[in-house]
Structures are given as C-alpha cells and as structure tokens.
C-alpha positions as a printed Julia matrix, in Angstrom:
214×3 Matrix{Float64}:
   0.69   -6.48  -14.88
  -2.42   -8.68  -15.08
  -3.21   -9.2   -18.84
  -0.8    -6.44  -19.69
  -2.93   -3.17  -20.15
  -0.33   -0.96  -18.68
   2.32   -2.6   -20.49
   0.8    -2.11  -24.03
   0.17    1.71  -23.05
   3.89    1.79  -21.98
   4.92    0.32  -25.31
   2.94    3.07  -27.24
   4.23    5.7   -24.97
   7.73    4.53  -25.61
   7.37    4.26  -29.02
   6.0     7.67  -29.29
   8.8     9.31  -27.38
  11.32    7.86  -29.61
   9.48    8.77  -32.87
  12.5    11.05  -34.04
  14.44    7.77  -33.73
  14.37    4.49  -35.58
  13.28    2.09  -32.69
  12.6    -1.52  -33.23
  10.13   -3.66  -31.54
  12.77   -5.53  -29.8
  14.24   -2.35  -28.49
  10.85   -1.29  -26.85
  10.58   -4.71  -25.12
  14.22   -4.05  -23.57
  12.73   -1.47  -21.67
   9.58   -3.1   -20.25
   9.52   -5.25  -17.26
   6.6    -7.09  -14.99
   5.46   -9.83  -13.28
   2.16  -11.22  -12.17
   1.72  -14.04   -9.09
  -1.18  -15.58  -11.39
   0.11  -17.61  -14.53
  -2.67  -17.05  -16.79
  -2.68  -13.16  -16.84
   1.06  -13.09  -17.08
   0.85  -15.5   -19.88
  -1.79  -13.18  -21.64
   0.33  -10.15  -20.78
   3.39  -11.55  -22.9
   1.13  -12.54  -25.54
  -0.2    -9.15  -25.91
   3.27   -7.49  -25.9
   4.77  -10.1   -28.39
   1.72   -9.24  -30.79
   2.39   -5.89  -31.03
   4.94   -6.7   -33.97
   4.61  -10.11  -35.03
   7.35   -9.72  -37.75
  10.16   -9.9   -35.15
  11.22  -13.2   -34.61
  13.03  -12.72  -31.32
  10.02  -11.53  -29.56
  10.65  -12.08  -25.65
   9.05   -9.89  -23.23
  10.48   -9.66  -19.95
   7.57  -11.13  -17.87
   7.7   -13.4   -14.94
   5.04  -15.61  -13.35
   5.92  -14.99   -9.52
   5.24  -12.9    -6.43
   6.49   -9.45   -6.87
   8.24   -9.34   -3.48
  10.58  -12.03   -4.62
  12.19   -9.95   -7.16
  14.62   -7.56   -5.32
  16.5    -4.44   -6.72
  19.88   -5.04   -8.29
  19.11   -9.06   -7.5
  16.39   -9.9    -9.6
  16.54  -12.17  -12.58
  14.25  -12.9   -15.7
  15.0   -16.07  -17.33
  14.56  -15.77  -21.22
  15.5   -17.17  -24.48
  19.04  -16.13  -25.6
  18.65  -13.05  -28.34
  20.6   -10.29  -29.91
  20.75   -6.86  -28.69
  20.16   -7.44  -24.73
  20.53   -4.18  -23.33
  21.1    -5.63  -19.71
  23.53   -7.52  -17.88
  22.88  -11.38  -18.13
  24.54  -14.77  -17.95
  23.93  -17.89  -19.74
  22.25  -20.92  -18.17
  24.42  -23.87  -18.99
  23.33  -26.42  -21.41
  20.62  -24.46  -22.79
  19.64  -21.52  -25.1
  18.34  -19.52  -22.07
  19.73  -16.68  -20.21
  19.38  -15.06  -16.85
  18.74  -11.12  -17.14
  19.43   -8.85  -14.23
  16.56   -6.3   -13.58
  18.15   -2.85  -14.06
  17.12    0.12  -12.03
  13.89    1.87  -13.38
  12.88    5.2   -14.65
   9.19    4.75  -14.2
   6.74    2.59  -12.59
   2.75    1.96  -12.88
   0.53   -0.51  -11.61
  -2.64   -1.53   -9.87
  -1.26   -3.53   -6.76
  -3.94   -5.82   -5.11
  -5.73   -4.75   -2.18
  -5.69   -7.21    0.84
  -6.86   -6.3     4.3
  -4.13   -6.52    6.75
  -5.62   -9.58    8.77
  -5.55  -11.47    5.41
  -2.11  -10.79    4.33
   0.13  -13.92    4.44
   4.11  -13.7     5.13
   3.78  -10.26    6.89
   6.9   -10.49    8.42
   8.57  -11.27    4.96
   7.19   -7.99    3.47
   8.34   -6.09    6.48
  11.85   -7.44    6.03
  11.98   -6.54    2.45
  10.76   -2.87    3.14
  12.93   -2.61    6.09
  16.13   -3.78    3.91
  15.39   -1.21    1.25
  14.41    1.73    3.3
  15.59    1.3     6.92
  13.95    1.97   10.14
  12.45    5.39    8.51
  10.02    3.23    6.44
   8.28    0.92    9.24
   4.54    0.7     8.4
   1.66    0.47   10.72
   0.53   -2.97   11.34
  -2.82   -2.25   10.01
  -1.3    -1.31    6.57
  -3.15   -3.02    3.45
  -0.5    -5.02    1.09
  -0.65   -1.99   -1.39
   1.18    0.01    1.22
   4.17   -2.6     0.83
   3.74   -2.61   -2.93
   4.29    1.37   -2.79
   7.63    1.06   -0.96
   8.87   -1.93   -2.44
   8.3    -0.78   -6.08
   9.86    2.48   -5.03
  13.05    0.82   -4.03
  13.59    0.04   -7.96
  13.43    3.88   -8.99
  16.28    5.61  -10.24
  17.05    8.9    -8.52
  14.22   11.14  -10.13
  12.14    8.27  -11.06
   8.56    8.38  -11.33
   5.96    5.91   -9.98
   2.16    5.57  -10.57
  -0.31    3.64   -8.67
  -4.18    2.96   -8.6
  -4.9     2.02   -5.04
  -7.42    2.21   -2.37
  -8.15    5.76   -1.31
  -8.18    4.54    2.27
  -4.72    5.29    3.22
  -5.87    9.15    3.02
  -8.0     9.18    5.78
  -7.29    5.88    7.94
  -4.76    5.53   10.87
  -2.26    3.38    9.01
  -2.1     6.06    6.22
  -0.81    8.76    8.39
   2.76    6.87    8.64
   2.53    6.49    4.59
   1.56   10.1     4.18
   4.64   11.24    6.37
   6.94    8.8     4.36
   5.76   10.55    1.01
   6.14   13.94    2.16
   9.57   13.25    3.49
  11.11   11.21    0.75
   9.07   11.68   -2.26
   7.62   14.79   -4.45
   3.88   14.24   -5.0
   2.95   15.42   -8.32
  -0.68   14.43   -7.9
  -3.47   12.42   -6.07
  -6.46   12.0    -8.42
  -9.88   10.82   -7.4
 -13.52   11.53   -7.59
 -16.16   11.92   -4.69
 -19.15   11.29   -7.12
 -18.1     8.06   -8.95
 -16.24    5.01   -8.87
 -13.23    4.3   -11.07
 -14.07    0.55  -11.19
 -18.01    0.2   -11.07
 -17.68   -3.43   -9.75
 -15.24   -2.89   -7.05
 -16.08   -2.67   -3.22
 -13.63    0.05   -2.74
 -13.18    3.67   -3.87
  -9.52    4.16   -5.57
  -7.53    7.02   -6.23
  -4.32    7.71   -8.5
  -1.29    8.64   -6.95
C-alpha cells in the first residue's frame, strides 16, 4: 500500500458511491484492507486513513506490516483493537483488548506491486506454491517471470466472482517471453477491460521501466 494513496482514493470513492446513505468513517474503514512489507510506509498509510476523520475515536484501519504473500484467501487475519461494528468474522485474543479479524473475499483490488527481476526474487518456490495452491496447474508461470506476475495471480485469488483488479506494473509482460503465459491466463480466466500505456512518456519520470495500467 505504500503511504496509502490508493487507500485514501478508495475511501473517497466508497464515500461517493454511498452518498445516498449515511455512511460513517468507521463503516468506510471496514471495507478497506492493505499491507506493506516495509514498516514506515505501512505506518504512514494507517495515519493517512485515520486522519480522514479524527472525530471518530474507533479509528482502526486494517493495514498490516507484512509480506503480502503471507496473507492467504479465507485464512489471513489482521490484529486490531476491539471495536464496535466489526463487519467481519473475528475472534478475541485472550487476555487483551485485541482481536483477530479474518480477511473477507474482496470486490476490488488496486495496487502498484514492486518490480523485481526474476534472478533477484527470494523464496521463489514459496511464491510458486502459493499461486499453485490457489489456481492449480493451469496457472504455472514461466521461470523468468518478474515478481509482479505472482502479485497478479495471488491478489486475484482474493476476488469474489465478478470482482475487479487494477494494477500499475512494468509493461514488459506485453512483449517478453514469460508474458505469453500471463496473457494466455488472462484471456482464459479473466475479462480484460483495458490495458493503458503511453509510447511517448513515462508514468513515473524517475523510474527505469515503462509502466502500464491493467
């Protein structure tokens, strides 16, 4: 989630969609989940969401400092303070005012996963096992795949039928060898709404790679 830009925009979008209803800050936070492997940006994201309404005392965003691949569909749990109005399955943590809230299946996922070349990916066997467990043999990835290829499939396994996923990634999967398998998977199991890129300018001027929005 980085410092939370996508989360703040998602919050605003949810608030806009619910404008015909009385929707509280707490109810909006109950719909947002995220993580970051680095502690500082995860902390910033939590602050940026909480500060959207400081009048709400039970201001507990579901943001976790962890490896995204350690959170599994129907199994992942976020630890937070016990509060009223929890919408999801949870259990008390004995002897404390904390609870573990189970991550639900999701309607939409957005993100900008890291770009890590295949030779620098740690624990690749772990990633292959996670993707294989979720999708079966049909979704095996080429050994040369960048880590964002695993993020596509891992994140999609959290989506309800008909859910939406939007990612900003390197555009390399459109014209490199490992991208052929990804393209075949996308065409067989998903409906592609759009792939947006520019041939004349970079989305991120300081980046070394060209990116696309899928």
